[in-house]
Every structure is written in structure tokens, then in C-alpha cells.
Coordinates of C-alpha atoms and ligand atoms in Angstrom, one line a residue:
M1 CA -47.9 -3.1 8.2
M2 CA -46.0 -0.1 9.4
K3 CA -45.3 -1.9 12.7
R4 CA -43.8 -4.9 10.8
T5 CA -41.5 -2.7 8.7
L6 CA -40.2 -1.0 11.9
T7 CA -39.7 -4.4 13.5
T8 CA -37.8 -5.7 10.5
L9 CA -35.7 -2.5 10.5
L10 CA -35.0 -2.8 14.1
A11 CA -34.1 -6.5 13.8
A12 CA -31.7 -5.6 10.9
M13 CA -30.0 -2.9 13.1
I14 CA -29.7 -5.2 16.1
G15 CA -28.4 -7.9 13.8
A16 CA -25.9 -5.5 12.4
A17 CA -24.8 -4.4 15.8
L18 CA -24.6 -7.8 17.3
F19 CA -23.4 -9.9 14.5
G20 CA -21.5 -7.4 12.4
Q21 CA -23.8 -7.7 9.3
V22 CA -23.9 -5.1 6.6
K23 CA -25.5 -4.7 3.2
V24 CA -23.3 -3.4 0.4
A25 CA -24.9 -2.4 -2.9
V26 CA -22.7 -3.2 -5.9
H27 CA -23.6 -1.1 -9.0
E28 CA -22.2 -3.3 -11.7
N29 CA -24.4 -1.6 -14.3
A30 CA -23.3 1.9 -13.6
T31 CA -22.1 3.6 -16.7
D32 CA -19.2 6.0 -17.4
Q33 CA -17.1 4.6 -14.7
P34 CA -13.3 5.3 -14.8
V35 CA -10.8 2.5 -15.4
I36 CA -8.5 1.5 -12.5
P37 CA -5.2 2.0 -14.3
K38 CA -2.8 -0.8 -13.7
E39 CA -0.3 1.8 -12.6
I40 CA -2.2 2.1 -9.3
Y41 CA -0.2 -1.1 -8.5
G42 CA 3.2 0.5 -9.1
Q43 CA 6.2 0.0 -7.0
F44 CA 9.4 1.9 -5.9
A45 CA 13.0 0.7 -5.6
E46 CA 15.6 3.0 -4.2
H47 CA 19.3 2.7 -3.5
L48 CA 18.6 2.4 0.2
G49 CA 19.6 -0.3 2.5
R50 CA 19.3 -3.7 0.9
C51 CA 16.6 -2.8 -1.7
I52 CA 18.8 -2.9 -4.8
Y53 CA 21.9 -4.8 -3.5
D54 CA 20.9 -8.2 -1.9
G55 CA 17.3 -7.4 -2.9
I56 CA 17.1 -7.1 -6.6
W57 CA 20.8 -7.4 -7.6
V58 CA 23.4 -9.9 -6.4
G59 CA 25.7 -9.7 -9.4
K60 CA 26.5 -12.4 -11.9
D61 CA 29.2 -14.0 -9.8
S62 CA 27.0 -14.5 -6.7
P63 CA 26.4 -18.0 -5.4
I64 CA 22.8 -16.9 -5.1
P65 CA 21.0 -18.2 -8.2
N66 CA 20.6 -15.2 -10.5
I67 CA 19.7 -14.3 -14.0
D68 CA 22.4 -12.0 -15.3
G69 CA 22.9 -10.7 -11.7
Y70 CA 19.2 -10.3 -10.8
R71 CA 18.0 -12.7 -8.0
K72 CA 16.1 -15.5 -9.7
D73 CA 13.7 -16.0 -6.8
L74 CA 12.8 -12.3 -6.8
V75 CA 12.3 -12.3 -10.5
E76 CA 9.9 -15.2 -10.3
A77 CA 8.0 -13.7 -7.4
I78 CA 7.7 -10.3 -9.1
K79 CA 6.4 -11.8 -12.3
E80 CA 3.3 -13.1 -10.3
L81 CA 2.6 -9.6 -9.1
K82 CA 2.3 -8.1 -12.6
V83 CA 4.1 -5.0 -11.5
P84 CA 3.2 -2.3 -14.1
V85 CA 5.7 0.4 -13.3
L86 CA 8.8 0.8 -11.1
R87 CA 10.2 4.1 -9.8
W88 CA 14.0 4.3 -9.5
P89 CA 16.7 5.3 -8.2
G90 CA 15.0 7.3 -5.4
G91 CA 13.6 8.9 -3.3
C92 CA 16.1 11.2 -1.6
F93 CA 18.9 9.2 -3.3
A94 CA 17.7 10.5 -6.7
D95 CA 18.7 14.0 -5.9
E96 CA 22.3 13.0 -5.2
Y97 CA 22.6 10.4 -8.0
H98 CA 24.8 11.2 -10.9
W99 CA 23.9 8.7 -13.6
R100 CA 27.2 8.8 -15.4
D101 CA 28.7 7.1 -12.3
G102 CA 26.5 4.1 -13.1
I103 CA 27.4 3.2 -16.7
G104 CA 30.4 1.5 -18.3
P105 CA 32.4 -1.4 -16.9
Q106 CA 31.2 -2.1 -13.4
S107 CA 34.7 -2.5 -11.9
E108 CA 35.6 1.0 -13.1
R109 CA 32.5 2.8 -11.7
P110 CA 33.2 5.4 -9.0
K111 CA 32.1 4.8 -5.5
M112 CA 30.0 7.3 -3.5
I113 CA 28.7 7.6 0.0
N114 CA 25.0 7.3 0.2
S115 CA 24.6 10.1 2.7
N116 CA 20.9 9.9 2.9
W117 CA 20.8 6.3 3.9
G118 CA 23.2 5.2 6.5
G119 CA 26.4 6.4 4.9
T120 CA 26.7 3.2 3.0
V121 CA 29.3 3.0 0.2
E122 CA 27.5 2.7 -3.1
D123 CA 29.6 1.1 -5.8
N124 CA 27.3 2.0 -8.6
S125 CA 27.3 -1.6 -10.0
F126 CA 23.6 -1.3 -10.5
G127 CA 23.0 1.6 -12.8
T128 CA 20.9 2.7 -15.8
H129 CA 21.5 -0.5 -17.9
E130 CA 20.9 -2.8 -15.0
F131 CA 17.7 -1.0 -14.1
L132 CA 16.2 -0.7 -17.6
N133 CA 17.2 -4.2 -18.5
F134 CA 15.4 -5.5 -15.3
C135 CA 12.3 -3.6 -16.3
E136 CA 12.5 -4.8 -19.9
M137 CA 12.9 -8.4 -18.8
L138 CA 9.8 -8.2 -16.6
G139 CA 7.7 -6.0 -18.9
I140 CA 7.7 -3.2 -16.3
E141 CA 7.4 0.4 -17.3
P142 CA 10.4 2.3 -15.9
Y143 CA 9.8 5.5 -14.0
I144 CA 13.1 7.5 -13.8
S145 CA 13.4 9.9 -11.0
G146 CA 15.8 12.7 -12.1
N147 CA 18.2 14.7 -10.0
V148 CA 17.2 18.3 -9.6
G149 CA 18.5 19.0 -6.1
S150 CA 22.2 18.6 -6.9
G151 CA 22.4 17.9 -10.6
T152 CA 22.4 20.2 -13.6
V153 CA 19.8 20.7 -16.3
E154 CA 22.4 19.4 -18.8
E155 CA 22.9 16.2 -16.7
L156 CA 19.3 15.3 -16.7
A157 CA 18.8 16.2 -20.4
K158 CA 21.7 14.0 -21.4
W159 CA 20.4 11.1 -19.3
V160 CA 17.2 11.2 -21.2
E161 CA 19.1 11.4 -24.5
Y162 CA 21.3 8.5 -23.3
M163 CA 18.3 6.3 -22.6
T164 CA 16.1 7.1 -25.5
A165 CA 17.8 8.6 -28.5
K166 CA 18.7 6.5 -31.6
G167 CA 21.6 8.6 -32.7
G168 CA 24.1 11.2 -31.4
T169 CA 27.0 11.1 -28.9
M170 CA 24.8 9.7 -26.1
A171 CA 23.5 6.9 -28.3
D172 CA 27.1 6.1 -29.3
L173 CA 28.2 6.0 -25.6
R174 CA 25.2 3.7 -24.8
A175 CA 26.1 1.4 -27.7
K176 CA 29.8 1.3 -26.5
N177 CA 28.4 0.2 -23.1
G178 CA 26.6 -2.7 -24.7
R179 CA 23.2 -1.4 -25.7
K180 CA 22.6 -0.3 -29.3
E181 CA 18.8 0.2 -29.3
P182 CA 17.4 2.9 -27.1
W183 CA 15.0 1.9 -24.3
N184 CA 11.4 3.2 -24.0
V185 CA 11.2 5.5 -21.0
K186 CA 7.9 7.1 -20.5
Y187 CA 7.8 8.3 -16.9
L188 CA 10.3 11.0 -15.9
G189 CA 10.2 12.5 -12.4
V190 CA 11.7 16.0 -12.3
G191 CA 13.1 15.8 -8.8
N192 CA 11.9 14.2 -5.6
E193 CA 10.6 15.9 -2.4
N194 CA 12.2 19.1 -3.5
W195 CA 10.7 20.8 -0.4
G196 CA 13.0 18.6 1.7
C197 CA 15.8 16.2 0.8
G198 CA 15.6 17.3 -2.8
G199 CA 17.0 20.8 -2.1
N200 CA 14.8 22.4 0.6
M201 CA 13.1 24.6 -2.0
T202 CA 10.0 26.7 -1.8
P203 CA 7.2 25.7 -4.1
E204 CA 7.6 29.0 -6.0
F205 CA 11.4 28.3 -6.6
Y206 CA 10.8 24.7 -7.5
S207 CA 8.1 25.6 -10.0
D208 CA 10.6 27.7 -11.9
Q209 CA 13.2 24.9 -11.6
Y210 CA 10.7 22.4 -12.9
K211 CA 10.2 24.5 -16.0
R212 CA 13.9 24.8 -16.7
Y213 CA 14.6 21.1 -16.3
A214 CA 11.5 19.9 -18.1
T215 CA 12.2 22.2 -21.1
Y216 CA 15.4 20.4 -22.0
C217 CA 14.2 16.8 -21.4
R218 CA 13.3 16.1 -25.0
N219 CA 11.3 13.5 -26.8
Y220 CA 13.6 11.5 -29.0
D221 CA 12.7 9.2 -31.9
G222 CA 9.1 8.5 -31.0
N223 CA 9.8 8.2 -27.2
R224 CA 7.2 10.3 -25.5
L225 CA 8.1 11.5 -22.0
Y226 CA 5.4 11.8 -19.3
K227 CA 6.9 14.4 -17.0
V228 CA 6.1 14.4 -13.3
A229 CA 6.6 17.4 -11.1
S230 CA 7.8 16.6 -7.6
G231 CA 4.8 17.1 -5.3
A232 CA 3.6 17.7 -1.8
S233 CA 3.9 15.6 1.3
D234 CA 0.7 14.7 3.1
Y235 CA -1.2 17.8 4.1
D236 CA 0.9 20.4 2.3
Y237 CA -1.9 21.7 0.2
N238 CA 0.0 25.0 -0.5
W239 CA 2.7 23.1 -2.5
T240 CA 0.0 21.6 -4.8
K241 CA -1.7 25.0 -5.1
V242 CA 1.5 26.8 -6.1
L243 CA 2.6 24.1 -8.5
M244 CA -0.8 24.0 -10.2
R245 CA -0.9 27.8 -10.5
N246 CA 2.7 28.2 -11.8
V247 CA 3.3 25.2 -14.0
R248 CA 0.7 25.3 -16.8
R249 CA 2.4 23.3 -19.5
D250 CA 4.9 20.5 -20.2
I251 CA 3.7 18.6 -17.2
S252 CA 1.7 15.3 -17.2
G253 CA 1.6 14.5 -13.6
L254 CA 2.0 15.9 -10.1
S255 CA 3.2 13.6 -7.3
L256 CA 2.3 13.3 -3.7
H257 CA 3.8 11.3 -0.8
Y258 CA 1.8 9.8 2.1
Y259 CA 3.3 7.5 4.7
T260 CA 1.6 5.8 7.7
G261 CA 4.1 5.9 10.5
G262 CA 4.2 4.0 13.8
H263 CA 6.0 4.6 17.1
S264 CA 7.5 1.1 17.4
T265 CA 8.8 -1.7 15.3
A266 CA 6.5 -3.6 12.8
L267 CA 5.7 -6.4 15.2
D268 CA 5.5 -4.5 18.5
F269 CA 2.1 -2.9 18.9
G270 CA -1.1 -3.1 20.9
E271 CA -4.8 -2.8 19.9
D272 CA -4.9 1.0 20.2
E273 CA -1.9 1.5 18.1
Y274 CA -3.2 -0.9 15.5
Y275 CA -6.5 0.9 15.1
N276 CA -4.8 4.3 15.2
M277 CA -2.6 3.2 12.4
L278 CA -5.5 2.1 10.3
G279 CA -7.1 5.4 11.0
K280 CA -4.0 7.2 9.7
A281 CA -3.8 4.9 6.7
V282 CA -7.4 5.5 5.6
E283 CA -7.0 9.3 6.1
V284 CA -5.3 9.1 2.7
D285 CA -8.8 9.2 1.3
E286 CA -9.4 12.8 2.6
V287 CA -5.9 13.9 1.8
L288 CA -6.3 12.7 -1.9
R289 CA -9.7 14.4 -2.0
N290 CA -8.2 17.7 -0.8
H291 CA -5.3 17.7 -3.3
E292 CA -7.7 16.6 -6.1
A293 CA -10.0 19.5 -5.2
I294 CA -7.1 22.0 -5.6
M295 CA -6.1 20.4 -8.9
D296 CA -9.8 20.6 -10.1
L297 CA -9.7 24.4 -9.5
Y298 CA -6.7 24.9 -11.8
D299 CA -7.3 22.0 -14.2
P300 CA -11.0 21.2 -14.4
E301 CA -10.4 19.1 -17.5
R302 CA -8.1 16.8 -15.6
K303 CA -5.2 17.1 -18.0
I304 CA -2.7 16.7 -15.2
D305 CA -2.7 13.5 -13.3
L306 CA -2.1 12.9 -9.6
L307 CA 0.5 10.3 -8.7
L308 CA 0.9 9.0 -5.2
D309 CA 4.5 7.9 -6.0
E310 CA 5.4 7.0 -2.4
W311 CA 3.1 5.5 0.2
G312 CA 3.0 2.7 2.8
T313 CA 3.9 1.9 6.4
W314 CA 7.0 3.3 8.1
F315 CA 8.0 1.7 11.4
R316 CA 11.1 1.7 13.5
V317 CA 13.7 -0.5 12.0
E318 CA 14.2 -4.1 13.1
P319 CA 16.5 -4.3 16.2
G320 CA 20.2 -4.7 15.2
T321 CA 19.8 -3.3 11.7
N322 CA 21.2 0.0 10.4
P323 CA 18.7 2.7 11.2
G324 CA 19.4 4.3 7.9
H325 CA 18.4 1.2 6.0
L326 CA 14.7 1.2 6.9
F327 CA 14.4 -2.5 7.1
Q328 CA 11.1 -3.5 8.8
Q329 CA 9.2 -6.8 9.1
S330 CA 5.7 -6.9 7.6
S331 CA 2.7 -8.4 9.3
M332 CA -1.0 -8.9 8.7
R333 CA -1.4 -5.3 9.9
D334 CA 0.6 -4.2 6.8
A335 CA -1.6 -6.4 4.6
M336 CA -4.7 -4.6 6.1
V337 CA -3.1 -1.2 5.4
A338 CA -2.4 -2.3 1.8
A339 CA -5.9 -3.7 1.2
M340 CA -7.7 -0.7 2.7
S341 CA -5.4 1.7 0.8
L342 CA -5.9 0.0 -2.5
N343 CA -9.7 0.0 -2.0
I344 CA -9.5 3.7 -1.4
F345 CA -7.2 4.4 -4.5
H346 CA -9.7 2.6 -6.7
K347 CA -12.2 5.4 -5.9
H348 CA -9.9 8.2 -6.9
T349 CA -8.9 7.1 -10.4
A350 CA -10.6 9.9 -12.2
R351 CA -7.5 11.9 -11.1
L352 CA -5.2 9.5 -9.4
K353 CA -3.4 7.5 -12.1
M354 CA -0.4 5.9 -10.4
T355 CA 0.7 4.9 -6.9
N356 CA 4.1 3.4 -5.9
I357 CA 4.3 1.5 -2.7
A358 CA 7.5 2.0 -0.8
Q359 CA 9.4 -0.2 -1.5
M360 CA 9.7 -3.4 -3.5
V361 CA 12.2 -5.3 -1.3
N362 CA 13.9 -5.1 2.1
V363 CA 12.8 -1.5 2.7
L364 CA 9.7 -0.1 4.5
Q365 CA 6.4 -1.9 3.5
A366 CA 8.2 -4.4 1.3
M367 CA 6.7 -7.1 -0.9
I368 CA 9.7 -9.2 -0.4
L369 CA 12.4 -9.7 2.3
T370 CA 15.7 -11.4 1.6
K371 CA 18.5 -12.7 3.7
G372 CA 21.4 -14.5 1.9
S373 CA 19.7 -17.0 -0.3
E374 CA 16.4 -16.9 1.6
I375 CA 13.4 -15.1 0.4
V376 CA 10.2 -14.3 2.2
L377 CA 6.9 -13.1 0.6
T378 CA 5.2 -10.7 3.0
P379 CA 1.5 -10.4 3.6
T380 CA 1.6 -7.2 1.6
Y381 CA 3.0 -9.2 -1.4
H382 CA -0.1 -11.5 -1.2
V383 CA -2.5 -8.6 -1.1
F384 CA -0.8 -7.1 -4.2
R385 CA -1.0 -10.5 -6.0
M386 CA -4.7 -11.1 -5.0
F387 CA -5.7 -7.5 -5.9
N388 CA -4.0 -7.4 -9.3
V389 CA -7.3 -8.6 -10.9
H390 CA -8.4 -5.0 -10.6
Q391 CA -5.6 -3.8 -12.9
D392 CA -7.1 -2.0 -16.0
A393 CA -10.6 -3.1 -15.0
I394 CA -13.6 -0.7 -14.9
S395 CA -14.4 0.6 -11.5
V396 CA -17.7 -0.5 -10.1
P397 CA -19.3 1.8 -7.5
V398 CA -20.2 0.2 -4.1
D399 CA -22.4 1.7 -1.4
V400 CA -20.8 0.8 1.9
P401 CA -22.8 1.9 5.0
D402 CA -20.7 4.1 7.3
D403 CA -19.6 1.8 10.2
S404 CA -16.7 4.0 11.3
Q405 CA -15.3 3.3 14.8
V406 CA -13.2 5.4 17.0
S407 CA -10.0 4.0 18.6
P408 CA -9.5 4.7 22.3
S409 CA -7.1 7.5 21.5
G410 CA -9.6 9.1 19.1
R411 CA -8.7 7.9 15.5
I412 CA -11.5 7.1 13.2
Y413 CA -11.3 3.9 11.2
P414 CA -13.8 1.9 9.2
E415 CA -14.8 -1.6 10.2
L416 CA -15.2 -2.7 6.6
S417 CA -13.4 -1.8 3.4
V418 CA -14.7 -2.8 0.0
S419 CA -14.1 -2.0 -3.7
A420 CA -15.2 -3.6 -6.9
S421 CA -14.3 -3.7 -10.6
K422 CA -15.5 -5.3 -13.8
S423 CA -13.5 -7.1 -16.5
D424 CA -14.2 -10.6 -17.7
A425 CA -15.8 -11.0 -14.2
I426 CA -16.8 -8.8 -11.3
H427 CA -14.1 -8.7 -8.6
V428 CA -14.9 -7.5 -5.1
S429 CA -12.1 -7.0 -2.6
L430 CA -13.1 -6.8 1.1
A431 CA -11.2 -6.3 4.3
N432 CA -12.4 -6.8 7.9
P433 CA -9.8 -5.1 10.1
S434 CA -11.5 -6.1 13.4
V435 CA -9.3 -8.4 15.5
T436 CA -12.3 -9.8 17.4
K437 CA -15.4 -9.6 15.3
P438 CA -16.3 -11.5 12.1
K439 CA -18.3 -9.5 9.6
T440 CA -21.1 -10.7 7.4
V441 CA -21.5 -8.7 4.2
E442 CA -24.5 -9.1 1.9
L443 CA -23.4 -7.9 -1.5
E444 CA -26.4 -6.9 -3.5
F445 CA -26.0 -6.5 -7.3
D446 CA -28.0 -4.1 -9.5
A447 CA -29.1 -6.9 -11.8
L448 CA -26.5 -9.7 -11.8
K449 CA -27.7 -13.1 -10.5
P450 CA -24.3 -14.8 -9.9
S451 CA -23.9 -18.2 -11.3
S452 CA -20.3 -18.7 -10.2
V453 CA -18.4 -17.4 -7.2
T454 CA -14.9 -18.2 -6.2
G455 CA -12.7 -16.5 -3.7
E456 CA -9.3 -16.2 -2.0
I457 CA -8.6 -15.2 1.6
L458 CA -5.7 -13.9 3.5
V459 CA -6.2 -14.2 7.3
G460 CA -4.2 -13.5 10.4
K461 CA -3.1 -16.5 12.5
G462 CA -4.1 -16.6 16.1
K463 CA -6.7 -14.7 18.1
G464 CA -7.1 -11.0 18.9
I465 CA -4.2 -8.7 18.3
E466 CA -1.9 -11.8 17.7
A467 CA -3.8 -12.3 14.4
V468 CA -2.6 -8.9 12.9
K469 CA 0.9 -9.5 14.3
S470 CA 1.2 -12.8 12.4
H471 CA 3.8 -12.7 9.6
N472 CA 6.2 -14.7 7.6
D473 CA 9.9 -14.9 8.3
F474 CA 13.2 -16.5 7.4
G475 CA 13.7 -20.1 8.4
G476 CA 10.5 -21.2 6.8
K477 CA 8.0 -19.4 9.1
T478 CA 4.9 -19.0 7.0
E479 CA 1.9 -17.8 9.0
I480 CA 0.2 -15.8 6.2
A481 CA -0.6 -17.3 2.8
P482 CA -3.6 -17.0 0.6
A483 CA -6.1 -19.9 0.7
A484 CA -9.3 -20.7 -1.1
F485 CA -12.3 -18.9 0.4
K486 CA -15.7 -20.7 0.6
D487 CA -17.6 -18.9 3.3
F488 CA -20.3 -17.4 1.1
K489 CA -23.9 -18.1 -0.1
T490 CA -25.5 -17.0 -3.3
S491 CA -29.2 -16.2 -3.6
G492 CA -30.8 -14.3 -6.4
R493 CA -28.9 -11.0 -6.8
T494 CA -27.0 -11.4 -3.5
V495 CA -23.9 -13.0 -2.3
K496 CA -23.6 -13.2 1.5
V497 CA -20.0 -13.4 2.7
T498 CA -18.7 -14.0 6.2
L499 CA -15.3 -12.4 6.8
P500 CA -13.4 -13.7 9.8
P501 CA -11.6 -11.2 12.0
A502 CA -8.4 -9.7 10.5
S503 CA -9.0 -10.9 7.0
V504 CA -8.8 -9.8 3.4
V505 CA -10.9 -11.5 0.7
V506 CA -11.1 -11.2 -3.1
L507 CA -14.1 -12.7 -4.8
E508 CA -14.6 -13.4 -8.5
I509 CA -18.2 -13.3 -9.4
K510 CA -19.8 -14.2 -12.8
Ligands
AHR1 O1 11.1 5.8 0.8 C1 12.0 6.4 1.7 C2 12.1 7.9 1.5 O2 11.0 8.5 1.9 C3 12.4 8.4 0.2 O3 13.7 8.4 -0.2 C4 11.9 9.8 0.3 O4 11.5 10.3 -0.9 C5 10.9 9.8 1.3 O5 11.0 10.7 2.3

């Protein structure tokens, strides 16, 4: 008997090694699990390159079809994503932005030089009204990033009043500019990267600045601000520690930024760089854990949320484009980073309540690329659309065996990424990053005997490394688009799925 068990175990191990088979336990009956807040699927739009102008806004007189100046094709595409929250106007731009320049008749608005991003002249034709109306039209919660680096307390306080108060001088000015009713503005970032482009401050100095600015940003007429302190970058645990120690009240969230950089352009990489990048991307798991541990020390009741309000891939710009405009292509590699990152974020939602991928359109790991009247949906867009079934669902724990690999230059990356949630159905999202090996995954539920399974797949085109380089481009090149997924078998409490190399799959199981 003992001999048979050992033989079976050995066979399973050999099978796993040879055929890439793993068992994943899905605990759909686990209780007291956190919700995956929809805000985990947040986005970011900065006055940078062609994100706002050409991307979101073309103006009412543009030959490009638009709704009151907003690109129609973008509006339609964004609706599908169910974007819950959008951070604006920066980024580094936020700490040089003076909101009064962006109100009133567009032709009279002063021009400024966007010194952070390529020295481009900013004509301020997209300002507070244009942003908040865009959010309102799409049912997106606005996240305003305020100027602490070069703006005054009074300026930020008045901006809040302008947007949210029913009466008073600011409300009168707003009405004069065409908007009588205040908007609802919940999220207010008090500065951005104040350790760097937001004023090169120490955490001690910024903590005090935070308190000054936050004090005067008031709640008007039922609007309740959720104030976010500007947080650390990557591994700067000291910033989080000092902020948590010094800022004890009038704070709802602390931010964090984490980018996955590459040495070349988005489409120019080999296998080693690919796996290295995945390794760097999934290291966000450890980075989040470390920041969370510090927050737990100072705030064991988890009253202050963690917001990863900038993340994504950051490559060299596309040849021939302004280096300050951060325009990069987006391939199946980016889709893999998106899927694996989102699967990680789902595990952190006891503390992590929002993330904002950088950025919505034409900048860094964009959902959408535009050129003239053309629009391209990137592989990252498709991941966000496929994964939005997890928004506001209850997190379902999964036990994924450790199958970490080491890239030739020593980065650790997993060969399988999985997460699950429960709403009207169980949704399981899986990614197989290997460019050569398919992966068979046996999902085993606590009790559920699935009676219906459907799925969608996003898979790289071509073989080997070419699969993760595949992408969509202008001129109708569409290599990556979701398709129905059928490669699974159901038996009792298990669903056996075979993931082709370089693929992302989302299953709906009832
Ligand atoms: O997203 C691009 C830039 O990256 C942002 O402006 C800044 O906050 C970060 O360094």
C-alpha cells in the first residue's frame, strides 16, 4: 500500500515536471474573506505626452468624432472597462499645476510649459470642469492630486471649495464658468512623490506639510474627502515608517509607487529580459507586504488604507517620439505583467484598497493608444476588461504550489499565477507566463461541483519569445484579442484546465 502511494506521488511529481501539471485548491467556502474593492482597477491620467490631449481630449471642433470634446472611441472603450476611479492631473505635473489656469473660457486660459514632461506647451484647455465632467459622464470616481510642491495651502483649499461647495465665492465662480451644482469629489491626494519631483522633501518635513494642507481641505455640504498622503517609492520603507509615525489623524490613505522598468523599448527584448521583468513585477508582492507590515505596527486596526496609486511597466520610448512623452507600445508581455500583478493585488486587499495603473492612454503601460483618428486597444486593456469580474467580489483563497523558476540572470519568477473571487459565480484568473510550456492546472474546490464553466483567453501569437512580443498596432494590426476558452474538463469537484504558453485565462464557474 505504502509502495503504491509513493509510486503515485512520484508519478504526480514526474507528471508535473514533464507536463507542467499542478493542483490548485480553491477555498470557495472560506469565511471572513475581504472584498476585492473595485478601486483595485483604478487608472491614472496625467498631463504628460498625449495622454490628455489626443488621448482623452480632442476638443469640440476636432474632425475626430467626439462627445463634447472627448474622443468618442475612447469613451466607448473605457465604458467596457468599468473604470472605478481616475487619478488626475499628475504625477509630477500635479505639483506644478495651478488649477485656476484651467477654468473659464478655454481661449483665455494661460499657457504654461510642462517642464516635467518634454517642455511641451500646455494650453490648459483641459481643466477641472473637463476632467470632472468626463468622470461624471462615465460614472468614474475622480481622484484629484493636489499641488503641495509649488502651490500654497490656500490654493489647494480653494480648489476643494470650488469643486465641492454649494455656496460662497468659489461656488459663484464655478457657476459663472458653467457649473451650478458642485461635483462629488472623494479622493484628494495631498501632493505626489514629495520625496522627488514633488519638492524633494524629507519624510519628516512632508509629514508636517501634509498636516498643514490637509487641515484646510474642508468637507463642504455633505462631500466627504478621503485624504491621501503622498507615499513612498518601491523599497523606501523609511518614508512609510515616518509618515505612519507622524501623521496620526486626518488621513484615510497612504500611497505607494512601484514601476517595472526595462532597458529597451517595449518590443525589443529577449527571453532573459522577459523573465527578469516578470520577476521584478511580481516582487511587488514582497514590497506590499513590507509596507503593510510597517503600517500594521502603527495602525493595527487598519484605519489607514494603502493605495498603490502608480504602477505598471516603464520602457524606453518608441523610436522617434519625444523622450519626455513616455509613449511605449504594449505587448503580450505587458498583459502578463498586468494579469500577474492584479492576481497579487487581490491577495492584499485587507490593507490595499486602490491601485492606479500608469496610465490610461498613450503613456507607459496604456490601455489605449491613439494616432489621429485611429485607436488601438492594447493587450493590457483586454486583461483589465477580462478581470473586471473581480471588482467588488469576495476574495477566494487559493493554494498555488510554489513553482518558482530562476531566470538566467538570477530573478525569481513564478510559472503560474492564480487568483479567485466569488460573486454571482466563482471567477478564477490564471496566467501561464512560460513562452514554451503549456500548463495543466487542476482546480479543486472545497465543495462546489461545477455545473457550468465558461472561459475567455488572451494568448500570444507565434512561438517562443515571439508570442510575448505580439501586440496590436495602428493600421489594423490585431494580434491579441480575447477569445472563448474551451480547454477544460469538469469532474466532481475539479476543473482541469490547460493553459497554452504565454496565456491569460479567466473562468466563470457555477
Ligand atoms: O507616471 C509617470 C510619472 O512617474 C509620474 O508623473 C510620477 O509621479 C512618477 O515618477
